[in-house]
Amino acid sequence: MTISTTDIREKEQLISGSEAIAIACAMADVDVITAYPIRPYDTVMQFVSKLIADGTLSCEYIIAESEHSQFEIVKHASAVGARVFTGSSGVGWFYAFEALAVTCGLRLPMVAMVGNRALDDPGAFGTEHNDALAVRDLGWMLRWVDTAEEAMDAAFMAWRVAEDPRIYLPCAISTDGAFLTHSQQIVQMPSQEQVDEFLPPYDRGDFVLHPDNPITIAPQVNEDWLIEIRRQTDAAMRRARDVIIEAQDDMNRIFNREEEDPFIEEYMTEDADVVLVGMGTLSLPLKVTVRRLREQGKKVGFVRVKWFRPFPAPELQVALSKFKAIGIIDRDYSLGAPQNGGVLYTEIRSALYDVTPRPPMIGFICGLGGREVTVDSSTEMFDKTFEVAETGHAEEPLLWIGVRS
Amino acid sequence: MTTTNTLPLIRGVQNSPLEEYYTSGHRTCQGCESALTMKLMVKAAGPRSIVLGSTGCMYVANTTYYSTPWVVPWMHTQLGSSGSAATGTAAGLKALMTKKKIKDEPINVVSFCGDGGGMDMGLSAISASLTHPEYNHLVLCYDNESYANTDIQASGATPWGANTSFTPPGKLHRIMQKRWKKNMAAMMAVGHPGVRYVATGCASYAVDLMNKIRKALTLGGPTFIHTYDPCPKGWDFDPMYSHELGMLGVETGIWVQYEVEDGVISLNGPSRMIARGRRKRKPVYDFLKRQGRFAHFTDEDVDYYQAKIDEMWEKWWLPGIIPINPEEGLQPPPG
Ligand SMILES: Cc1ncc(C[n+]2csc(CCOP(=O)(O)OP(=O)(O)O)c2C)c(N)n1
Ligand code: SF4
Ligand SMILES: [Mg+2]
């Protein structure tokens, strides 16, 4: 495969989500990048390596011998004060799981791209969100993006928020396999000056591992201290909300981006009776469906969750309580969960527990293994949600959509 | 490539530096030779060092929150990550120095692991770390011949026949540990042609070990040292004999002391004398009988063990180092 050289100074680029993030690595002057092949995330590393080969990006670039090492290497580079980037997909992300877990406890601002992919066996390249979602309890900030431009912005945001001394937590940018990793879109590029204004250098401060600062990192703490340390990590994650809001404001101002809520996107929801809620690139068929159904006079809308961690519970509580019914779309599964619902469904259900009025709710699992979420299946989900709005409750709380019988 | 510290060789024990960088604050067993290896390792490396340590006794028994024996900066790494920790730390430093984000100066990166962490789980990461000539670091595998910290379980470094908590002798099976110890340092030297320095060492030969560490760090690029660390708890002997058991391991020919510098291999100390025929190997019985882990051995077991060690010295292409032999007509290189 050959990849054309990008002149990153062009104001407008036709690029994929992977290429957008690779360019962000160059503009953010990332110091250490580690790669290991697995589809579909690895496209980002193909672009990264080409940018390095052409002299656009200068960094230590290491092709690791496994994902475990890939994530451990950047973890340690981050501890000496280097800005880092890495990524993976599906089982590769799981191969690195030990490193993913400890990075949070170490409070290291690793930034990773997840090209969401099914966890084979049986073999499947397509999108599923279970890979990135598996770290949801550990202290990773998790962002789901929809477009190439959003992927680029999310990368700059990720370093900015992760490296903020109030936070020091890792951040993963989830990009749907194929739909975003491989599909090209127009991106309005920020200038290098704008990026520099938005993104200060990473400063590890008193925690840097260096002979001038002889500290001992991660000693054995056991029951004496671990719970206090977990509590501190929890406090950092709680602070992340405000830091994200602050950073989004700065980004909107510096990059001249459209004003938007940092956590959720609402599409035609103002006067809607029912809405569907989902993450990632399924917003495309959903938005098309919303427009078509509105042409038929049906008041429907779509809400896209952008940050999964920290979870935008306050925003969703405000946004969702006004509808007659809501349907939650999961491109993931959580077998044996309450109502047999997916992860997003279960989280939103929990977030809305204290809300009055509490909208009736139904969950959908669809698009697994990268199966396309079509306008037809989106329409079916809206129809089902309308039924829930009429009766006030879901006969069957969870449906699998677009599955052969 | 960043520069390395030039660490002069120590001529005799009286000339070794007085400063300690691994001091009080640890709670390893009495007579723990691995703790001595740690002490010698940083004594040799000096203050401009960063030490990474993978999970094991030298993590858990050394660094308990609120106390640390490490005077130099130290960071834990995962059980199988000593190679990756070395690469990541060295790469981070190199990137920051190249981009002038920090001062460009030589900093020793030393990453240690136990035999379980290094020779089993972390083998592929160590191997990978040795393929990056642009990063200066030393991976030191301290070998106490078991997963000691988790209560002495057999690893790929545990000697044949040893009683461990996963390989206890029983009524039906006297010998549960039927695997032969991996040949780690040779594997690293032979498998990674670009590496400038690989050595074995033992804290019983303290100056030799410190000098090997200094050579590794001075030569630079990725380097590897494998140390032989008698463990009173795992090997089951009185802690006062740790030093003596290290020497006995070498004198019986079970452990071979050597270094490979820029592709040239040489044996050191007693191993060299044995190879040159200037000294006779002591019977392995002298070593085995001193340890509870071999207490269940019968005479046949001792004979088998002795035969395997004899084979190492008499039948291997390079005694104690390279276990394969050339086919007829293919001669080993001269010298
Ligand atoms: C991934 C993983 N698996 C298992 C363990 C449990 N564990 C902790 S220390 C240890 C022993 C390591 O043995 P070795 O590397 O030989 O070091 P030693 O304890 O002997 O010094 C093990 C198995 C762990 N920490 N991490
Ligand atoms: S068990 Fe062995 S290696 Fe571990 S602290 Fe005790 S003597 Fe040292
Ligand atoms: Mg061990």
mmCIF file of N, CA and C in Angstrom, chain A residues 25 28-32 34 57-66 68-83 95 98-99 102 106 108 201-202 208-222 224-225 229, chain B residues 27 47-52 55 59-60 63-81 83-99 101-103 105 107 121 124-126 128 132 134-135:
data_model
loop_
_atom_site.group_PDB
_atom_site.id
_atom_site.type_symbol
_atom_site.label_atom_id
_atom_site.label_comp_id
_atom_site.label_asym_id
_atom_site.label_seq_id
_atom_site.Cartn_x
_atom_site.Cartn_y
_atom_site.Cartn_z
ATOM 1 N N CYS A 25 -1.092 13.945 15.232
ATOM 2 C CA CYS A 25 0.158 13.544 15.922
ATOM 3 C C CYS A 25 1.310 14.463 15.502
ATOM 4 N N ALA A 28 0.733 17.985 16.929
ATOM 5 C CA ALA A 28 0.878 18.013 18.392
ATOM 6 C C ALA A 28 2.320 17.706 18.808
ATOM 7 N N ASP A 29 3.178 17.478 17.842
ATOM 8 C CA ASP A 29 4.587 17.183 18.113
ATOM 9 C C ASP A 29 4.725 16.039 19.121
ATOM 10 N N VAL A 30 4.067 14.926 18.818
ATOM 11 C CA VAL A 30 4.126 13.755 19.703
ATOM 12 C C VAL A 30 5.557 13.225 19.731
ATOM 13 N N ASP A 31 6.008 12.778 20.909
ATOM 14 C CA ASP A 31 7.400 12.363 21.073
ATOM 15 C C ASP A 31 7.637 10.873 20.815
ATOM 16 N N VAL A 32 6.724 10.036 21.287
ATOM 17 C CA VAL A 32 6.924 8.590 21.124
ATOM 18 C C VAL A 32 5.615 7.952 20.648
ATOM 19 N N THR A 34 4.015 4.105 19.283
ATOM 20 C CA THR A 34 4.269 2.677 19.102
ATOM 21 C C THR A 34 3.176 2.061 18.239
ATOM 22 N N LEU A 57 6.633 14.489 10.502
ATOM 23 C CA LEU A 57 6.486 14.148 11.920
ATOM 24 C C LEU A 57 7.823 13.647 12.446
ATOM 25 N N SER A 58 8.257 14.221 13.565
ATOM 26 C CA SER A 58 9.522 13.785 14.161
ATOM 27 C C SER A 58 9.235 13.200 15.535
ATOM 28 N N CYS A 59 9.519 11.902 15.688
ATOM 29 C CA CYS A 59 9.266 11.255 16.971
ATOM 30 C C CYS A 59 10.030 9.941 17.015
ATOM 31 N N GLU A 60 10.083 9.334 18.190
ATOM 32 C CA GLU A 60 10.576 7.965 18.281
ATOM 33 C C GLU A 60 9.407 7.072 17.904
ATOM 34 N N TYR A 61 9.605 6.259 16.888
ATOM 35 C CA TYR A 61 8.532 5.434 16.335
ATOM 36 C C TYR A 61 8.961 3.981 16.470
ATOM 37 N N ILE A 62 8.251 3.238 17.286
ATOM 38 C CA ILE A 62 8.684 1.876 17.621
ATOM 39 C C ILE A 62 7.616 0.882 17.194
ATOM 40 N N ILE A 63 8.038 -0.080 16.378
ATOM 41 C CA ILE A 63 7.129 -1.165 16.017
ATOM 42 C C ILE A 63 7.329 -2.244 17.063
ATOM 43 N N ALA A 64 6.352 -2.392 17.935
ATOM 44 C CA ALA A 64 6.482 -3.321 19.059
ATOM 45 C C ALA A 64 6.273 -4.758 18.595
ATOM 46 N N GLU A 65 6.567 -5.700 19.497
ATOM 47 C CA GLU A 65 6.414 -7.113 19.129
ATOM 48 C C GLU A 65 5.085 -7.670 19.615
ATOM 49 N N SER A 66 4.288 -6.839 20.282
ATOM 50 C CA SER A 66 2.940 -7.251 20.713
ATOM 51 C C SER A 66 2.242 -5.993 21.208
ATOM 52 N N HIS A 68 0.844 -5.717 24.064
ATOM 53 C CA HIS A 68 1.218 -5.521 25.471
ATOM 54 C C HIS A 68 2.438 -4.609 25.544
ATOM 55 N N SER A 69 3.437 -4.923 24.751
ATOM 56 C CA SER A 69 4.641 -4.084 24.730
ATOM 57 C C SER A 69 4.344 -2.710 24.146
ATOM 58 N N GLN A 70 3.518 -2.690 23.123
ATOM 59 C CA GLN A 70 3.173 -1.413 22.474
ATOM 60 C C GLN A 70 2.662 -0.408 23.510
ATOM 61 N N PHE A 71 1.785 -0.865 24.379
ATOM 62 C CA PHE A 71 1.214 0.051 25.375
ATOM 63 C C PHE A 71 2.164 0.254 26.552
ATOM 64 N N GLU A 72 2.936 -0.761 26.897
ATOM 65 C CA GLU A 72 3.891 -0.600 27.990
ATOM 66 C C GLU A 72 4.994 0.395 27.598
ATOM 67 N N ILE A 73 5.417 0.357 26.362
ATOM 68 C CA ILE A 73 6.494 1.261 25.926
ATOM 69 C C ILE A 73 6.046 2.720 26.042
ATOM 70 N N VAL A 74 4.878 3.026 25.528
ATOM 71 C CA VAL A 74 4.446 4.431 25.630
ATOM 72 C C VAL A 74 4.122 4.811 27.070
ATOM 73 N N LYS A 75 3.678 3.847 27.838
ATOM 74 C CA LYS A 75 3.424 4.119 29.262
ATOM 75 C C LYS A 75 4.712 4.622 29.917
ATOM 76 N N HIS A 76 5.797 3.921 29.665
ATOM 77 C CA HIS A 76 7.061 4.315 30.297
ATOM 78 C C HIS A 76 7.629 5.598 29.685
ATOM 79 N N ALA A 77 7.422 5.789 28.404
ATOM 80 C CA ALA A 77 7.881 7.036 27.783
ATOM 81 C C ALA A 77 7.127 8.218 28.390
ATOM 82 N N SER A 78 5.851 8.015 28.666
ATOM 83 C CA SER A 78 5.041 9.070 29.269
ATOM 84 C C SER A 78 5.546 9.415 30.671
ATOM 85 N N ALA A 79 6.070 8.411 31.367
ATOM 86 C CA ALA A 79 6.550 8.638 32.741
ATOM 87 C C ALA A 79 7.793 9.527 32.781
ATOM 88 N N VAL A 80 8.575 9.538 31.691
ATOM 89 C CA VAL A 80 9.733 10.435 31.673
ATOM 90 C C VAL A 80 9.392 11.792 31.048
ATOM 91 N N GLY A 81 8.132 11.976 30.706
ATOM 92 C CA GLY A 81 7.701 13.297 30.245
ATOM 93 C C GLY A 81 7.459 13.413 28.752
ATOM 94 N N ALA A 82 7.409 12.303 28.052
ATOM 95 C CA ALA A 82 7.191 12.353 26.597
ATOM 96 C C ALA A 82 5.695 12.328 26.281
ATOM 97 N N ARG A 83 5.300 13.122 25.294
ATOM 98 C CA ARG A 83 3.917 13.037 24.786
ATOM 99 C C ARG A 83 3.828 11.787 23.925
ATOM 100 N N TYR A 95 -5.217 -7.704 24.195
ATOM 101 C CA TYR A 95 -3.877 -8.253 24.458
ATOM 102 C C TYR A 95 -3.086 -7.282 25.343
ATOM 103 N N GLU A 98 -3.499 -5.552 30.409
ATOM 104 C CA GLU A 98 -2.776 -5.281 31.657
ATOM 105 C C GLU A 98 -2.208 -3.859 31.643
ATOM 106 N N ALA A 99 -1.607 -3.499 30.535
ATOM 107 C CA ALA A 99 -1.038 -2.150 30.415
ATOM 108 C C ALA A 99 -2.148 -1.098 30.481
ATOM 109 N N VAL A 102 -3.084 -0.580 34.241
ATOM 110 C CA VAL A 102 -2.147 0.079 35.160
ATOM 111 C C VAL A 102 -1.891 1.537 34.779
ATOM 112 N N LEU A 106 -1.322 4.649 37.382
ATOM 113 C CA LEU A 106 -0.066 5.406 37.314
ATOM 114 C C LEU A 106 -0.309 6.878 36.981
ATOM 115 N N LEU A 108 -0.976 8.253 34.021
ATOM 116 C CA LEU A 108 -0.188 8.657 32.853
ATOM 117 C C LEU A 108 -1.108 9.023 31.692
ATOM 118 N N PRO A 201 2.565 22.373 26.013
ATOM 119 C CA PRO A 201 3.419 21.186 26.100
ATOM 120 C C PRO A 201 3.065 20.349 27.329
ATOM 121 N N TYR A 202 3.356 19.066 27.249
ATOM 122 C CA TYR A 202 3.131 18.145 28.379
ATOM 123 C C TYR A 202 4.196 18.408 29.430
ATOM 124 N N VAL A 208 7.824 13.576 37.276
ATOM 125 C CA VAL A 208 8.659 13.098 36.167
ATOM 126 C C VAL A 208 9.748 12.164 36.686
ATOM 127 N N LEU A 209 9.989 11.108 35.935
ATOM 128 C CA LEU A 209 11.028 10.143 36.308
ATOM 129 C C LEU A 209 12.339 10.591 35.651
ATOM 130 N N HIS A 210 13.255 11.090 36.466
ATOM 131 C CA HIS A 210 14.505 11.636 35.950
ATOM 132 C C HIS A 210 15.512 11.642 37.095
ATOM 133 N N PRO A 211 16.811 11.447 36.800
ATOM 134 C CA PRO A 211 17.809 11.459 37.876
ATOM 135 C C PRO A 211 17.772 12.733 38.729
ATOM 136 N N ASP A 212 17.321 13.849 38.163
ATOM 137 C CA ASP A 212 17.212 15.071 38.973
ATOM 138 C C ASP A 212 16.009 15.045 39.910
ATOM 139 N N ASN A 213 15.157 14.067 39.743
ATOM 140 C CA ASN A 213 13.926 13.985 40.549
ATOM 141 C C ASN A 213 13.747 12.529 41.008
ATOM 142 N N PRO A 214 14.623 12.091 41.931
ATOM 143 C CA PRO A 214 14.666 10.654 42.246
ATOM 144 C C PRO A 214 13.482 10.165 43.082
ATOM 145 N N ILE A 215 12.372 9.927 42.419
ATOM 146 C CA ILE A 215 11.176 9.441 43.108
ATOM 147 C C ILE A 215 11.019 7.945 42.867
ATOM 148 N N THR A 216 10.227 7.309 43.700
ATOM 149 C CA THR A 216 9.872 5.899 43.508
ATOM 150 C C THR A 216 8.415 5.862 43.071
ATOM 151 N N ILE A 217 8.168 5.304 41.886
ATOM 152 C CA ILE A 217 6.806 5.292 41.337
ATOM 153 C C ILE A 217 6.183 3.906 41.466
ATOM 154 N N ALA A 218 4.981 3.893 41.973
ATOM 155 C CA ALA A 218 4.153 2.681 42.081
ATOM 156 C C ALA A 218 4.719 1.626 43.017
ATOM 157 N N PRO A 219 5.089 2.022 44.235
ATOM 158 C CA PRO A 219 5.468 1.004 45.207
ATOM 159 C C PRO A 219 4.252 0.188 45.641
ATOM 160 N N GLN A 220 4.531 -0.863 46.372
ATOM 161 C CA GLN A 220 3.465 -1.745 46.865
ATOM 162 C C GLN A 220 2.672 -1.004 47.952
ATOM 163 N N VAL A 221 1.359 -0.874 47.800
ATOM 164 C CA VAL A 221 0.582 -0.110 48.789
ATOM 165 C C VAL A 221 -0.403 -0.950 49.593
ATOM 166 N N ASN A 222 -0.907 -1.992 48.936
ATOM 167 C CA ASN A 222 -1.841 -2.901 49.613
ATOM 168 C C ASN A 222 -3.026 -2.178 50.254
ATOM 169 N N ASP A 224 -3.192 -0.664 52.887
ATOM 170 C CA ASP A 224 -2.848 0.554 53.608
ATOM 171 C C ASP A 224 -3.243 1.812 52.830
ATOM 172 N N TRP A 225 -3.065 1.779 51.501
ATOM 173 C CA TRP A 225 -3.234 3.012 50.742
ATOM 174 C C TRP A 225 -4.050 2.899 49.458
ATOM 175 N N ILE A 229 -5.806 5.913 46.937
ATOM 176 C CA ILE A 229 -5.306 6.201 45.592
ATOM 177 C C ILE A 229 -6.441 6.059 44.570
ATOM 178 N N ARG B 27 12.687 -5.072 52.671
ATOM 179 C CA ARG B 27 12.424 -6.148 53.633
ATOM 180 C C ARG B 27 12.531 -7.506 52.946
ATOM 181 N N PRO B 47 24.636 7.574 40.172
ATOM 182 C CA PRO B 47 23.444 8.403 40.412
ATOM 183 C C PRO B 47 22.714 8.867 39.153
ATOM 184 N N ARG B 48 23.387 8.877 38.014
ATOM 185 C CA ARG B 48 22.683 9.362 36.809
ATOM 186 C C ARG B 48 21.984 8.196 36.134
ATOM 187 N N SER B 49 21.127 7.559 36.897
ATOM 188 C CA SER B 49 20.453 6.352 36.420
ATOM 189 C C SER B 49 18.969 6.423 36.703
ATOM 190 N N ILE B 50 18.212 5.722 35.861
ATOM 191 C CA ILE B 50 16.797 5.459 36.132
ATOM 192 C C ILE B 50 16.664 3.944 36.189
ATOM 193 N N VAL B 51 16.021 3.432 37.225
ATOM 194 C CA VAL B 51 15.860 1.988 37.351
ATOM 195 C C VAL B 51 14.380 1.635 37.228
ATOM 196 N N LEU B 52 14.104 0.632 36.403
ATOM 197 C CA LEU B 52 12.751 0.101 36.252
ATOM 198 C C LEU B 52 12.771 -1.318 36.785
ATOM 199 N N THR B 55 7.562 -6.794 38.404
ATOM 200 C CA THR B 55 6.950 -7.431 39.567
ATOM 201 C C THR B 55 7.766 -8.648 39.990
ATOM 202 N N TYR B 59 10.435 -6.173 43.615
ATOM 203 C CA TYR B 59 9.432 -5.099 43.691
ATOM 204 C C TYR B 59 8.756 -5.153 45.065
ATOM 205 N N VAL B 60 8.111 -6.261 45.314
ATOM 206 C CA VAL B 60 7.223 -6.353 46.474
ATOM 207 C C VAL B 60 7.998 -6.244 47.790
ATOM 208 N N THR B 63 9.963 -2.289 47.770
ATOM 209 C CA THR B 63 9.334 -0.961 47.791
ATOM 210 C C THR B 63 7.959 -1.063 48.410
ATOM 211 N N THR B 64 7.881 -0.751 49.666
ATOM 212 C CA THR B 64 6.603 -0.679 50.348
ATOM 213 C C THR B 64 6.322 0.805 50.549
ATOM 214 N N TYR B 65 5.142 1.234 50.170
ATOM 215 C CA TYR B 65 4.819 2.653 50.185
ATOM 216 C C TYR B 65 5.216 3.301 51.516
ATOM 217 N N TYR B 66 5.809 4.442 51.413
ATOM 218 C CA TYR B 66 6.370 5.217 52.527
ATOM 219 C C TYR B 66 7.806 4.844 52.833
ATOM 220 N N SER B 67 8.304 3.772 52.213
ATOM 221 C CA SER B 67 9.736 3.509 52.372
ATOM 222 C C SER B 67 10.238 2.974 51.037
ATOM 223 N N THR B 68 11.426 3.356 50.675
ATOM 224 C CA THR B 68 12.014 2.841 49.443
ATOM 225 C C THR B 68 13.514 2.743 49.636
ATOM 226 N N PRO B 69 14.131 1.679 49.163
ATOM 227 C CA PRO B 69 15.595 1.602 49.272
ATOM 228 C C PRO B 69 16.281 2.359 48.142
ATOM 229 N N TRP B 70 15.488 2.830 47.158
ATOM 230 C CA TRP B 70 16.097 3.384 45.943
ATOM 231 C C TRP B 70 16.430 4.859 46.111
ATOM 232 N N VAL B 71 17.708 5.177 45.976
ATOM 233 C CA VAL B 71 18.159 6.571 46.003
ATOM 234 C C VAL B 71 18.020 7.168 44.604
ATOM 235 N N VAL B 72 18.103 6.323 43.614
ATOM 236 C CA VAL B 72 17.910 6.767 42.223
ATOM 237 C C VAL B 72 16.412 6.643 41.889
ATOM 238 N N PRO B 73 15.960 7.365 40.841
ATOM 239 C CA PRO B 73 14.546 7.234 40.476
ATOM 240 C C PRO B 73 14.211 5.792 40.086
ATOM 241 N N TRP B 74 13.084 5.363 40.533
ATOM 242 C CA TRP B 74 12.686 3.961 40.329
ATOM 243 C C TRP B 74 11.217 3.895 39.951
ATOM 244 N N MET B 75 10.892 2.989 39.047
ATOM 245 C CA MET B 75 9.483 2.821 38.674
ATOM 246 C C MET B 75 9.183 1.341 38.476
ATOM 247 N N HIS B 76 8.036 0.938 38.958
ATOM 248 C CA HIS B 76 7.595 -0.444 38.756
ATOM 249 C C HIS B 76 7.186 -0.644 37.299
ATOM 250 N N THR B 77 7.396 -1.852 36.798
ATOM 251 C CA THR B 77 6.810 -2.203 35.515
ATOM 252 C C THR B 77 6.165 -3.566 35.667
ATOM 253 N N GLN B 78 5.352 -3.939 34.676
ATOM 254 C CA GLN B 78 4.579 -5.171 34.802
ATOM 255 C C GLN B 78 5.495 -6.395 34.697
ATOM 256 N N LEU B 79 4.961 -7.532 35.119
ATOM 257 C CA LEU B 79 5.786 -8.737 35.226
ATOM 258 C C LEU B 79 6.521 -9.054 33.914
ATOM 259 N N GLY B 80 5.836 -8.919 32.801
ATOM 260 C CA GLY B 80 6.466 -9.259 31.524
ATOM 261 C C GLY B 80 6.994 -8.055 30.771
ATOM 262 N N SER B 81 7.234 -6.941 31.460
ATOM 263 C CA SER B 81 7.495 -5.691 30.747
ATOM 264 C C SER B 81 8.886 -5.111 30.916
ATOM 265 N N GLY B 83 11.569 -5.501 29.276
ATOM 266 C CA GLY B 83 12.086 -5.058 27.974
ATOM 267 C C GLY B 83 11.382 -3.800 27.499
ATOM 268 N N SER B 84 10.051 -3.795 27.615
ATOM 269 C CA SER B 84 9.280 -2.634 27.151
ATOM 270 C C SER B 84 9.557 -1.414 28.007
ATOM 271 N N ALA B 85 9.745 -1.624 29.316
ATOM 272 C CA ALA B 85 10.046 -0.498 30.205
ATOM 273 C C ALA B 85 11.373 0.137 29.806
ATOM 274 N N ALA B 86 12.341 -0.709 29.479
ATOM 275 C CA ALA B 86 13.645 -0.208 29.053
ATOM 276 C C ALA B 86 13.509 0.585 27.757
ATOM 277 N N THR B 87 12.829 -0.004 26.792
ATOM 278 C CA THR B 87 12.670 0.661 25.500
ATOM 279 C C THR B 87 11.899 1.969 25.651
ATOM 280 N N GLY B 88 10.807 1.925 26.392
ATOM 281 C CA GLY B 88 9.966 3.112 26.527
ATOM 282 C C GLY B 88 10.689 4.245 27.229
ATOM 283 N N THR B 89 11.391 3.910 28.289
ATOM 284 C CA THR B 89 12.104 4.941 29.034
ATOM 285 C C THR B 89 13.225 5.535 28.173
ATOM 286 N N ALA B 90 13.986 4.660 27.532
ATOM 287 C CA ALA B 90 15.088 5.143 26.695
ATOM 288 C C ALA B 90 14.561 5.942 25.503
ATOM 289 N N ALA B 91 13.460 5.488 24.924
ATOM 290 C CA ALA B 91 12.894 6.197 23.767
ATOM 291 C C ALA B 91 12.354 7.560 24.184
ATOM 292 N N GLY B 92 11.697 7.595 25.339
ATOM 293 C CA GLY B 92 11.177 8.868 25.841
ATOM 294 C C GLY B 92 12.302 9.862 26.063
ATOM 295 N N LEU B 93 13.361 9.402 26.710
ATOM 296 C CA LEU B 93 14.502 10.291 26.963
ATOM 297 C C LEU B 93 15.124 10.759 25.655
ATOM 298 N N LYS B 94 15.266 9.814 24.735
ATOM 299 C CA LYS B 94 15.906 10.174 23.462
ATOM 300 C C LYS B 94 15.070 11.210 22.707
ATOM 301 N N ALA B 95 13.771 10.995 22.662
ATOM 302 C CA ALA B 95 12.901 11.951 21.956
ATOM 303 C C ALA B 95 13.024 13.337 22.576
ATOM 304 N N LEU B 96 12.949 13.388 23.907
ATOM 305 C CA LEU B 96 12.973 14.689 24.581
ATOM 306 C C LEU B 96 14.327 15.369 24.414
ATOM 307 N N MET B 97 15.396 14.578 24.420
ATOM 308 C CA MET B 97 16.733 15.165 24.243
ATOM 309 C C MET B 97 16.939 15.624 22.804
ATOM 310 N N THR B 98 16.508 14.798 21.854
ATOM 311 C CA THR B 98 16.669 15.159 20.442
ATOM 312 C C THR B 98 15.916 16.448 20.126
ATOM 313 N N LYS B 99 14.742 16.578 20.704
ATOM 314 C CA LYS B 99 13.932 17.767 20.435
ATOM 315 C C LYS B 99 14.282 18.920 21.368
ATOM 316 N N LYS B 101 13.818 19.206 24.448
ATOM 317 C CA LYS B 101 12.803 19.498 25.467
ATOM 318 C C LYS B 101 13.382 19.261 26.865
ATOM 319 N N ILE B 102 14.426 18.418 26.966
ATOM 320 C CA ILE B 102 15.191 18.298 28.212
ATOM 321 C C ILE B 102 16.677 18.340 27.848
ATOM 322 N N LYS B 103 17.491 18.512 28.869
ATOM 323 C CA LYS B 103 18.929 18.606 28.651
ATOM 324 C C LYS B 103 19.470 17.304 28.050
ATOM 325 N N GLU B 105 21.962 14.685 27.917
ATOM 326 C CA GLU B 105 23.020 14.195 28.804
ATOM 327 C C GLU B 105 22.891 12.679 28.882
ATOM 328 N N ILE B 107 22.102 9.301 30.451
ATOM 329 C CA ILE B 107 21.355 8.762 31.601
ATOM 330 C C ILE B 107 21.292 7.237 31.433
ATOM 331 N N MET B 121 7.526 -14.974 30.919
ATOM 332 C CA MET B 121 6.523 -14.039 30.414
ATOM 333 C C MET B 121 7.093 -12.911 29.567
ATOM 334 N N SER B 124 9.584 -12.222 25.046
ATOM 335 C CA SER B 124 9.447 -11.583 23.727
ATOM 336 C C SER B 124 9.725 -10.078 23.822
ATOM 337 N N ALA B 125 9.356 -9.463 24.954
ATOM 338 C CA ALA B 125 9.606 -8.020 25.083
ATOM 339 C C ALA B 125 11.097 -7.738 25.254
ATOM 340 N N ILE B 126 11.795 -8.601 25.991
ATOM 341 C CA ILE B 126 13.246 -8.410 26.124
ATOM 342 C C ILE B 126 13.899 -8.597 24.766
ATOM 343 N N ALA B 128 12.607 -8.147 21.859
ATOM 344 C CA ALA B 128 12.329 -6.970 21.023
ATOM 345 C C ALA B 128 13.200 -5.793 21.445
ATOM 346 N N HIS B 132 16.683 -2.852 19.136
ATOM 347 C CA HIS B 132 16.661 -1.406 18.875
ATOM 348 C C HIS B 132 18.021 -0.789 19.186
ATOM 349 N N GLU B 134 19.298 1.931 18.650
ATOM 350 C CA GLU B 134 19.363 3.370 18.932
ATOM 351 C C GLU B 134 19.048 3.710 20.386
ATOM 352 N N TYR B 135 18.615 2.731 21.171
ATOM 353 C CA TYR B 135 18.289 3.030 22.569
ATOM 354 C C TYR B 135 19.318 2.399 23.502
#
